[in-house]
PDB file of C-alpha atoms in Angstrom:
ATOM      1  CA  MET T  53       0.336   0.741  -0.421  1.00 53.00           C
ATOM      2  CA  PRO T  54       1.544   3.497  -0.966  1.00 52.00           C
ATOM      3  CA  VAL T  55       2.130   5.794   2.056  1.00 54.00           C
ATOM      4  CA  ILE T  56       1.664   8.792   1.187  1.00 51.00           C
ATOM      5  CA  VAL T  57       4.564  11.002   3.095  1.00 50.00           C
ATOM      6  CA  TYR T  58       3.448  15.664   2.929  1.00 50.00           C
ATOM      7  CA  ALA T  59       6.337  18.303   2.998  1.00 53.00           C
ATOM      8  CA  ASP T  60       5.658  19.219   6.568  1.00 55.00           C
ATOM      9  CA  LYS T  61       4.658  22.807   5.131  1.00 55.00           C
ATOM     10  CA  TYR T  62       1.960  20.852   3.359  1.00 56.00           C
ATOM     11  CA  LEU T  63       0.442  19.045   6.223  1.00 54.00           C
ATOM     12  CA  MET T  64       1.267  22.252   8.050  1.00 56.00           C
ATOM     13  CA  ALA T  65      -0.593  24.630   5.927  1.00 58.00           C
ATOM     14  CA  LEU T  66      -3.905  21.789   5.647  1.00 56.00           C
ATOM     15  CA  LYS T  67      -3.633  21.161   9.224  1.00 62.00           C
ATOM     16  CA  THR T  68      -4.058  25.202   9.744  1.00 78.00           C
ATOM     17  CA  THR T  69      -6.091  26.625   7.216  1.00 86.00           C
ATOM     18  CA  THR T  70      -9.734  27.895   8.202  1.00 90.00           C
ATOM     19  CA  HIS T  71     -12.203  28.465   6.070  1.00 94.00           C
ATOM     20  CA  GLU T  72     -15.405  30.590   7.043  1.00 93.00           C
ATOM     21  CA  LYS T  73     -18.111  32.936   5.573  1.00 94.00           C
ATOM     22  CA  VAL T  74     -20.648  34.841   8.442  1.00 94.00           C
ATOM     23  CA  VAL T  75     -23.521  36.051   8.238  1.00 94.00           C
ATOM     24  CA  LEU T  76     -24.646  39.126  10.722  1.00 93.00           C
ATOM     25  CA  LYS T  77     -27.145  41.223  11.910  1.00 92.00           C
ATOM     26  CA  GLY T  78     -25.772  44.110  10.843  1.00 88.00           C
ATOM     27  CA  VAL T  79     -24.466  45.223  14.958  1.00 91.00           C
ATOM     28  CA  ILE T  80     -20.760  45.955  15.662  1.00 93.00           C
ATOM     29  CA  PRO T  81     -19.969  43.415  18.498  1.00 92.00           C
ATOM     30  CA  GLY T  82     -21.687  40.131  16.748  1.00 93.00           C
ATOM     31  CA  LEU T  83     -19.339  41.466  14.005  1.00 96.00           C
ATOM     32  CA  ARG T  84     -16.321  42.213  16.869  1.00 95.00           C
ATOM     33  CA  GLY T  85     -17.199  38.580  17.246  1.00 96.00           C
ATOM     34  CA  VAL T  86     -15.808  37.216  13.833  1.00 97.00           C
ATOM     35  CA  CYS T  87     -12.966  40.430  14.023  1.00 97.00           C
ATOM     36  CA  ALA T  88     -11.381  38.148  17.039  1.00 97.00           C
ATOM     37  CA  LYS T  89     -11.989  35.001  15.737  1.00 97.00           C
ATOM     38  CA  VAL T  90      -9.574  36.024  12.817  1.00 97.00           C
ATOM     39  CA  LEU T  91      -6.848  38.030  14.913  1.00 97.00           C
ATOM     40  CA  SER T  92      -6.342  34.447  17.295  1.00 96.00           C
ATOM     41  CA  LEU T  93      -6.197  31.862  14.740  1.00 96.00           C
ATOM     42  CA  ALA T  94      -3.766  34.761  12.852  1.00 96.00           C
ATOM     43  CA  LYS T  95      -2.386  34.691  16.359  1.00 95.00           C
ATOM     44  CA  SER T  96      -1.722  30.939  16.611  1.00 94.00           C
ATOM     45  CA  LEU T  97      -0.394  31.206  13.485  1.00 93.00           C
ATOM     46  CA  ASP T  98       2.259  33.630  15.237  1.00 92.00           C
ATOM     47  CA  TYR T  99       1.568  36.083  13.116  1.00 96.00           C
ATOM     48  CA  SER T 100       3.942  38.847  14.367  1.00 96.00           C
ATOM     49  CA  ASP T 101       1.971  41.829  16.897  1.00 97.00           C
ATOM     50  CA  ASP T 102       2.885  44.055  14.279  1.00 97.00           C
ATOM     51  CA  ASP T 103       0.672  42.312  11.759  1.00 98.00           C
ATOM     52  CA  ILE T 104      -1.949  41.097  14.255  1.00 98.00           C
ATOM     53  CA  PHE T 105      -2.302  45.290  14.998  1.00 98.00           C
ATOM     54  CA  ALA T 106      -2.973  45.506  10.954  1.00 98.00           C
ATOM     55  CA  ALA T 107      -5.181  43.513  10.672  1.00 98.00           C
ATOM     56  CA  HIS T 108      -7.849  44.121  14.154  1.00 98.00           C
ATOM     57  CA  LEU T 109      -8.005  48.073  12.102  1.00 98.00           C
ATOM     58  CA  ALA T 110      -8.468  46.731   8.953  1.00 98.00           C
ATOM     59  CA  ILE T 111     -11.151  44.878  10.216  1.00 98.00           C
ATOM     60  CA  GLU T 112     -13.275  47.088  12.373  1.00 97.00           C
ATOM     61  CA  GLU T 113     -12.453  50.059  10.193  1.00 97.00           C
ATOM     62  CA  SER T 114     -14.557  47.790   7.245  1.00 97.00           C
ATOM     63  CA  ILE T 115     -17.362  46.259   9.225  1.00 97.00           C
ATOM     64  CA  VAL T 116     -17.668  50.345  11.422  1.00 96.00           C
ATOM     65  CA  ASN T 117     -18.271  51.234   7.442  1.00 96.00           C
ATOM     66  CA  ALA T 118     -20.307  48.536   6.571  1.00 97.00           C
ATOM     67  CA  VAL T 119     -22.577  49.068   9.460  1.00 96.00           C
ATOM     68  CA  LYS T 120     -22.522  53.048   9.384  1.00 95.00           C
ATOM     69  CA  HIS T 121     -22.631  53.807   6.128  1.00 95.00           C
ATOM     70  CA  GLY T 122     -23.296  50.789   4.083  1.00 96.00           C
ATOM     71  CA  ASN T 123     -26.719  49.663   6.464  1.00 97.00           C
ATOM     72  CA  ARG T 124     -26.746  52.528   7.664  1.00 96.00           C
ATOM     73  CA  ARG T 125     -26.924  51.518  11.033  1.00 95.00           C
ATOM     74  CA  ASN T 126     -30.156  49.286  10.126  1.00 96.00           C
ATOM     75  CA  ILE T 127     -29.795  46.275  12.642  1.00 94.00           C
ATOM     76  CA  ASN T 128     -32.010  44.700   9.844  1.00 95.00           C
ATOM     77  CA  LYS T 129     -29.689  44.445   6.813  1.00 97.00           C
ATOM     78  CA  THR T 130     -26.854  41.853   7.086  1.00 97.00           C
ATOM     79  CA  VAL T 131     -22.805  42.393   7.503  1.00 97.00           C
ATOM     80  CA  THR T 132     -20.923  38.995   5.227  1.00 97.00           C
ATOM     81  CA  ILE T 133     -17.898  38.430   6.128  1.00 97.00           C
ATOM     82  CA  GLU T 134     -15.552  35.797   4.665  1.00 97.00           C
ATOM     83  CA  TYR T 135     -12.944  35.417   5.959  1.00 97.00           C
ATOM     84  CA  ASP T 136      -9.696  32.745   4.905  1.00 96.00           C
ATOM     85  CA  VAL T 137      -6.760  32.298   7.659  1.00 96.00           C
ATOM     86  CA  THR T 138      -3.740  31.117   6.783  1.00 95.00           C
ATOM     87  CA  PRO T 139      -0.065  30.765   7.641  1.00 93.00           C
ATOM     88  CA  GLU T 140       0.537  32.579   4.858  1.00 94.00           C
ATOM     89  CA  LYS T 141      -2.074  35.099   4.652  1.00 96.00           C
ATOM     90  CA  ILE T 142      -5.450  36.415   6.766  1.00 97.00           C
ATOM     91  CA  ASP T 143      -7.609  36.939   3.796  1.00 98.00           C
ATOM     92  CA  VAL T 144     -11.370  39.233   4.658  1.00 98.00           C
ATOM     93  CA  ILE T 145     -14.489  40.055   2.290  1.00 98.00           C
ATOM     94  CA  VAL T 146     -15.977  41.972   4.389  1.00 98.00           C
ATOM     95  CA  THR T 147     -20.316  42.976   2.903  1.00 98.00           C
ATOM     96  CA  ASP T 148     -23.710  45.203   3.688  1.00 98.00           C
ATOM     97  CA  GLU T 149     -26.429  45.399   2.410  1.00 97.00           C
ATOM     98  CA  GLY T 150     -26.082  48.973   1.380  1.00 97.00           C
ATOM     99  CA  ARG T 151     -26.227  50.849  -1.950  1.00 96.00           C
ATOM    100  CA  GLY T 152     -22.529  50.789  -1.862  1.00 95.00           C
ATOM    101  CA  PHE T 153     -20.007  53.675  -2.804  1.00 94.00           C
ATOM    102  CA  ASN T 154     -17.066  55.292  -5.487  1.00 93.00           C
ATOM    103  CA  PRO T 155     -14.209  54.556  -3.535  1.00 90.00           C
ATOM    104  CA  GLU T 156     -12.271  56.244  -5.432  1.00 89.00           C
ATOM    105  CA  THR T 157     -13.886  59.172  -4.658  1.00 91.00           C
ATOM    106  CA  VAL T 158     -13.544  59.223  -0.941  1.00 92.00           C
ATOM    107  CA  ALA T 159     -11.474  62.714   0.340  1.00 95.00           C
ATOM    108  CA  ASP T 160      -7.962  62.556   1.567  1.00 97.00           C
ATOM    109  CA  PRO T 161      -8.724  62.911   5.358  1.00 97.00           C
ATOM    110  CA  ARG T 162      -4.526  64.478   5.068  1.00 97.00           C
ATOM    111  CA  CYS T 163      -4.657  66.928   2.811  1.00 96.00           C
ATOM    112  CA  ILE T 164      -5.301  70.478   4.440  1.00 95.00           C
ATOM    113  CA  GLU T 165      -9.004  71.465   4.070  1.00 96.00           C
ATOM    114  CA  ASN T 166      -9.783  68.194   5.154  1.00 97.00           C
ATOM    115  CA  ILE T 167      -7.376  67.446   8.395  1.00 96.00           C
ATOM    116  CA  TYR T 168     -10.169  69.131  10.603  1.00 95.00           C
ATOM    117  CA  LYS T 169     -12.724  66.526   9.772  1.00 96.00           C
ATOM    118  CA  THR T 170     -13.445  64.881  12.955  1.00 94.00           C
ATOM    119  CA  GLY T 171     -14.327  61.621  10.314  1.00 94.00           C
ATOM    120  CA  GLY T 172     -13.655  60.050   7.112  1.00 95.00           C
ATOM    121  CA  ARG T 173     -10.072  58.181   8.324  1.00 97.00           C
ATOM    122  CA  GLY T 174     -10.948  54.299   7.783  1.00 96.00           C
ATOM    123  CA  VAL T 175     -10.611  53.665   4.364  1.00 96.00           C
ATOM    124  CA  LEU T 176      -7.339  55.292   4.479  1.00 97.00           C
ATOM    125  CA  LEU T 177      -5.914  53.626   7.169  1.00 98.00           C
ATOM    126  CA  MET T 178      -7.584  49.925   6.085  1.00 98.00           C
ATOM    127  CA  LYS T 179      -5.374  50.895   2.527  1.00 97.00           C
ATOM    128  CA  SER T 180      -2.250  51.389   4.379  1.00 98.00           C
ATOM    129  CA  TYR T 181      -2.115  49.042   6.671  1.00 98.00           C
ATOM    130  CA  MET T 182      -3.311  45.676   4.610  1.00 98.00           C
ATOM    131  CA  ASP T 183      -0.964  44.561   1.743  1.00 98.00           C
ATOM    132  CA  ALA T 184      -4.208  44.778  -0.892  1.00 98.00           C
ATOM    133  CA  VAL T 185      -7.800  46.341  -0.340  1.00 98.00           C
ATOM    134  CA  GLU T 186     -10.341  46.348  -3.378  1.00 97.00           C
ATOM    135  CA  TYR T 187     -13.157  46.739  -3.176  1.00 97.00           C
ATOM    136  CA  ASN T 188     -16.584  44.986  -5.474  1.00 97.00           C
ATOM    137  CA  GLU T 189     -17.351  47.458  -8.441  1.00 96.00           C
ATOM    138  CA  ASN T 190     -20.597  48.376  -6.356  1.00 96.00           C
ATOM    139  CA  GLY T 191     -18.846  49.214  -3.054  1.00 97.00           C
ATOM    140  CA  ASN T 192     -20.723  47.532  -0.689  1.00 98.00           C
ATOM    141  CA  SER T 193     -17.904  45.274   0.148  1.00 98.00           C
ATOM    142  CA  VAL T 194     -14.468  45.291   0.535  1.00 98.00           C
ATOM    143  CA  HIS T 195     -12.165  42.514   0.159  1.00 98.00           C
ATOM    144  CA  MET T 196      -8.568  43.286   2.088  1.00 98.00           C
ATOM    145  CA  VAL T 197      -5.658  41.353   2.609  1.00 98.00           C
ATOM    146  CA  LYS T 198      -2.258  41.303   5.047  1.00 98.00           C
ATOM    147  CA  PHE T 199       0.483  39.110   4.202  1.00 97.00           C
ATOM    148  CA  ASN T 200       2.231  36.922   7.466  1.00 95.00           C
ATOM    149  CA  GLY T 201       5.117  39.545   7.482  1.00 91.00           C
ATOM    150  CA  ARG T 202       7.491  36.369   9.008  1.00 85.00           C
ATOM    151  CA  TYR T 203       7.307  35.186   5.352  1.00 77.00           C
ATOM    152  CA  THR T 204       7.404  37.914   3.415  1.00 68.00           C
ATOM    153  CA  ARG T 205      10.315  40.096   5.070  1.00 57.00           C
TER     154      ARG T 205
ATOM    155  CA  MET S 140     -23.857  44.896  39.227  1.00 48.00           C
ATOM    156  CA  GLN S 141     -22.367  46.436  36.714  1.00 51.00           C
ATOM    157  CA  GLU S 142     -18.778  46.995  36.804  1.00 52.00           C
ATOM    158  CA  ILE S 143     -18.236  50.374  36.203  1.00 53.00           C
ATOM    159  CA  LYS S 144     -15.127  51.183  34.394  1.00 60.00           C
ATOM    160  CA  PRO S 145     -13.075  54.328  35.632  1.00 59.00           C
ATOM    161  CA  ARG S 146     -12.293  55.620  31.482  1.00 82.00           C
ATOM    162  CA  VAL S 147      -9.856  58.975  33.008  1.00 91.00           C
ATOM    163  CA  SER S 148      -7.252  59.513  35.738  1.00 94.00           C
ATOM    164  CA  VAL S 149      -7.858  63.577  35.990  1.00 95.00           C
ATOM    165  CA  TYR S 150      -5.063  65.169  37.714  1.00 93.00           C
ATOM    166  CA  TYR S 151      -4.813  68.321  38.592  1.00 95.00           C
ATOM    167  CA  ALA S 152      -1.546  70.172  37.742  1.00 92.00           C
ATOM    168  CA  GLN S 153      -0.137  73.978  37.887  1.00 87.00           C
ATOM    169  CA  ASN S 154      -0.431  74.767  34.331  1.00 91.00           C
ATOM    170  CA  ALA S 155      -2.215  71.795  33.402  1.00 96.00           C
ATOM    171  CA  VAL S 156      -4.873  69.566  33.648  1.00 97.00           C
ATOM    172  CA  VAL S 157      -3.666  65.482  32.838  1.00 97.00           C
ATOM    173  CA  VAL S 158      -6.486  63.544  32.451  1.00 97.00           C
ATOM    174  CA  THR S 159      -4.615  59.702  31.461  1.00 97.00           C
ATOM    175  CA  ILE S 160      -6.554  57.486  29.722  1.00 95.00           C
ATOM    176  CA  ALA S 161      -6.960  54.133  31.153  1.00 93.00           C
ATOM    177  CA  ASP S 162      -8.525  51.978  28.617  1.00 90.00           C
ATOM    178  CA  GLU S 163      -5.848  49.986  26.549  1.00 93.00           C
ATOM    179  CA  LYS S 164      -8.562  49.679  24.280  1.00 92.00           C
ATOM    180  CA  ILE S 165     -10.386  52.282  22.244  1.00 90.00           C
ATOM    181  CA  LEU S 166     -13.327  51.090  20.281  1.00 85.00           C
ATOM    182  CA  GLU S 167     -16.870  51.148  21.055  1.00 84.00           C
ATOM    183  CA  ASP S 168     -18.959  53.671  21.373  1.00 86.00           C
ATOM    184  CA  GLU S 169     -20.310  54.344  23.885  1.00 87.00           C
ATOM    185  CA  ASP S 170     -16.645  53.901  25.332  1.00 88.00           C
ATOM    186  CA  ILE S 171     -16.013  56.762  23.284  1.00 91.00           C
ATOM    187  CA  LYS S 172     -19.011  58.858  23.974  1.00 92.00           C
ATOM    188  CA  ALA S 173     -17.709  58.231  28.038  1.00 91.00           C
ATOM    189  CA  LEU S 174     -14.034  58.993  27.506  1.00 93.00           C
ATOM    190  CA  GLU S 175     -16.276  62.939  25.926  1.00 94.00           C
ATOM    191  CA  ASP S 176     -18.074  63.179  28.719  1.00 94.00           C
ATOM    192  CA  SER S 177     -15.850  63.664  30.960  1.00 93.00           C
ATOM    193  CA  ILE S 178     -12.939  65.434  28.640  1.00 95.00           C
ATOM    194  CA  MET S 179     -15.650  68.063  27.272  1.00 96.00           C
ATOM    195  CA  PRO S 180     -16.476  69.347  30.528  1.00 95.00           C
ATOM    196  CA  LEU S 181     -12.644  69.619  31.967  1.00 96.00           C
ATOM    197  CA  ILE S 182     -12.620  72.321  29.192  1.00 96.00           C
ATOM    198  CA  ASP S 183     -14.811  75.261  31.496  1.00 93.00           C
ATOM    199  CA  GLY S 184     -12.002  77.810  29.729  1.00 94.00           C
ATOM    200  CA  PRO S 185      -8.837  78.235  29.306  1.00 96.00           C
ATOM    201  CA  VAL S 186      -7.825  75.292  30.032  1.00 95.00           C
ATOM    202  CA  ASN S 187      -4.307  73.691  29.201  1.00 97.00           C
ATOM    203  CA  LEU S 188      -5.027  69.875  28.862  1.00 98.00           C
ATOM    204  CA  VAL S 189      -2.170  66.872  28.589  1.00 98.00           C
ATOM    205  CA  ILE S 190      -4.361  64.075  27.093  1.00 98.00           C
ATOM    206  CA  ASP S 191      -2.026  60.495  28.041  1.00 98.00           C
ATOM    207  CA  PHE S 192      -1.660  57.584  26.458  1.00 98.00           C
ATOM    208  CA  THR S 193      -0.365  55.047  28.125  1.00 97.00           C
ATOM    209  CA  ASN S 194      -2.169  52.868  28.867  1.00 96.00           C
ATOM    210  CA  VAL S 195      -3.307  52.971  25.342  1.00 96.00           C
ATOM    211  CA  ARG S 196      -2.915  49.660  22.666  1.00 96.00           C
ATOM    212  CA  PHE S 197      -5.835  49.679  19.837  1.00 96.00           C
ATOM    213  CA  LEU S 198      -7.461  52.680  19.016  1.00 95.00           C
ATOM    214  CA  SER S 199      -9.292  53.233  15.806  1.00 93.00           C
ATOM    215  CA  SER S 200     -10.586  56.272  13.821  1.00 96.00           C
ATOM    216  CA  ALA S 201     -13.059  56.965  15.278  1.00 94.00           C
ATOM    217  CA  VAL S 202     -11.235  57.817  18.258  1.00 96.00           C
ATOM    218  CA  LEU S 203      -9.070  59.847  16.064  1.00 97.00           C
ATOM    219  CA  GLY S 204     -12.415  62.438  15.621  1.00 96.00           C
ATOM    220  CA  LEU S 205     -13.426  62.657  19.622  1.00 96.00           C
ATOM    221  CA  LEU S 206      -9.554  64.814  19.224  1.00 97.00           C
ATOM    222  CA  ILE S 207     -10.118  66.884  16.534  1.00 97.00           C
ATOM    223  CA  ARG S 208     -13.303  67.719  19.105  1.00 97.00           C
ATOM    224  CA  ILE S 209     -11.482  68.634  21.853  1.00 98.00           C
ATOM    225  CA  SER S 210      -8.712  69.964  19.873  1.00 97.00           C
ATOM    226  CA  LYS S 211     -11.316  72.780  18.545  1.00 97.00           C
ATOM    227  CA  LYS S 212     -12.509  72.495  21.925  1.00 97.00           C
ATOM    228  CA  THR S 213      -9.168  73.328  23.705  1.00 97.00           C
ATOM    229  CA  ASN S 214      -8.717  75.993  21.207  1.00 97.00           C
ATOM    230  CA  GLU S 215     -11.849  78.329  20.987  1.00 97.00           C
ATOM    231  CA  HIS S 216     -11.934  78.626  24.681  1.00 97.00           C
ATOM    232  CA  LYS S 217      -8.357  79.888  23.979  1.00 97.00           C
ATOM    233  CA  GLY S 218      -6.175  76.541  25.357  1.00 97.00           C
ATOM    234  CA  LYS S 219      -3.627  73.983  24.569  1.00 97.00           C
ATOM    235  CA  LEU S 220      -3.407  70.635  24.221  1.00 98.00           C
ATOM    236  CA  LYS S 221      -0.895  68.314  23.448  1.00 98.00           C
ATOM    237  CA  LEU S 222      -0.971  64.259  23.952  1.00 98.00           C
ATOM    238  CA  CYS S 223       2.049  62.403  25.258  1.00 98.00           C
ATOM    239  CA  GLY S 224       2.793  58.387  25.930  1.00 98.00           C
ATOM    240  CA  ILE S 225       1.550  57.944  22.296  1.00 98.00           C
ATOM    241  CA  GLY S 226       3.358  53.923  21.421  1.00 97.00           C
ATOM    242  CA  PRO S 227       4.916  53.388  18.551  1.00 97.00           C
ATOM    243  CA  ARG S 228       1.945  51.543  16.693  1.00 97.00           C
ATOM    244  CA  ILE S 229      -0.621  54.384  17.853  1.00 97.00           C
ATOM    245  CA  PHE S 230       1.407  56.974  16.793  1.00 98.00           C
ATOM    246  CA  GLU S 231       2.025  55.081  13.236  1.00 98.00           C
ATOM    247  CA  ILE S 232      -1.689  56.546  12.687  1.00 98.00           C
ATOM    248  CA  PHE S 233      -0.968  59.629  13.355  1.00 98.00           C
ATOM    249  CA  LYS S 234       2.281  59.451  11.660  1.00 98.00           C
ATOM    250  CA  ILE S 235      -0.404  58.499   8.348  1.00 98.00           C
ATOM    251  CA  THR S 236      -3.773  60.382   8.870  1.00 98.00           C
ATOM    252  CA  ARG S 237      -0.953  63.238   9.174  1.00 98.00           C
ATOM    253  CA  LEU S 238      -2.348  64.450  13.394  1.00 98.00           C
ATOM    254  CA  ASN S 239       1.240  64.101  13.822  1.00 98.00           C
ATOM    255  CA  GLU S 240       1.039  67.822  11.408  1.00 97.00           C
ATOM    256  CA  ILE S 241      -1.525  69.395  13.517  1.00 96.00           C
ATOM    257  CA  PHE S 242      -1.439  67.134  17.096  1.00 98.00           C
ATOM    258  CA  ASP S 243       1.222  69.207  19.613  1.00 98.00           C
ATOM    259  CA  ILE S 244       2.803  65.256  20.756  1.00 98.00           C
ATOM    260  CA  TYR S 245       5.188  64.017  23.784  1.00 98.00           C
ATOM    261  CA  ASP S 246       6.640  61.440  24.836  1.00 97.00           C
ATOM    262  CA  ASP S 247       5.211  61.779  28.338  1.00 97.00           C
ATOM    263  CA  PRO S 248       3.072  64.177  30.448  1.00 96.00           C
ATOM    264  CA  LYS S 249       6.021  66.111  32.061  1.00 95.00           C
ATOM    265  CA  LYS S 250       7.980  66.750  28.924  1.00 96.00           C
ATOM    266  CA  ALA S 251       4.046  67.717  27.761  1.00 97.00           C
ATOM    267  CA  MET S 252       3.992  70.245  30.869  1.00 95.00           C
ATOM    268  CA  LEU S 253       6.625  71.617  30.523  1.00 94.00           C
ATOM    269  CA  SER S 254       5.529  72.876  27.120  1.00 94.00           C
ATOM    270  CA  LEU S 255       3.572  75.134  28.419  1.00 92.00           C
ATOM    271  CA  LYS S 256       5.788  76.866  31.047  1.00 79.00           C
TER     272      LYS S 256
END
């Protein structure tokens, strides 16, 4: 009988890859629970504290945007979080039921005319802290990726 | 009985009111509202306010909005706002948003208070 021996890294990836899609009512505490799970998985895979901080900030901002700006705090609308956490990357898609927005038209909060505004910094932070941030055509779904710095640096 | 968590401790120094934030994470709307409710009443005149972030390990952009509101109120009352004790990870958030260019940021409360002399 043939014995299949996997390379350690492949076996590790099989054991440690988590994929989940969660659809929840659009209330922030429940969605933060999913964020906590993603971060805990990343921690168990030995992501650095800096990478976990970055993913935490970006997911937090995306959740708040989905609930407040996307669903306009309508708790009957849902937010879907789909994630893959592997030893190589944290991949998260956050989708709301709102009308979406065009991220290209978001004002730059660093400009002098906007710097004293009390909001509008979430998208900038998401783009700054994640390795890839992409919106769907409708602008109601954001796909973010953070690579494990221990692999890529 | 629900635990009442202190949000801030307030110390009245000679030339400033020093507010130390107790929370490690500032995220929830209620946390931010509680902070705002604790800090805003302190600005009742030309007060120099020092906010110490030594305990804070995580905050979101909503807190930056609160700091802008506090800054506007201190300016309106002809006071000054100084921030201090901001760790490197949080300072990065200020750098990315360029808020480090509009806020006066010091290493610790002592240095912040010295700057007011």
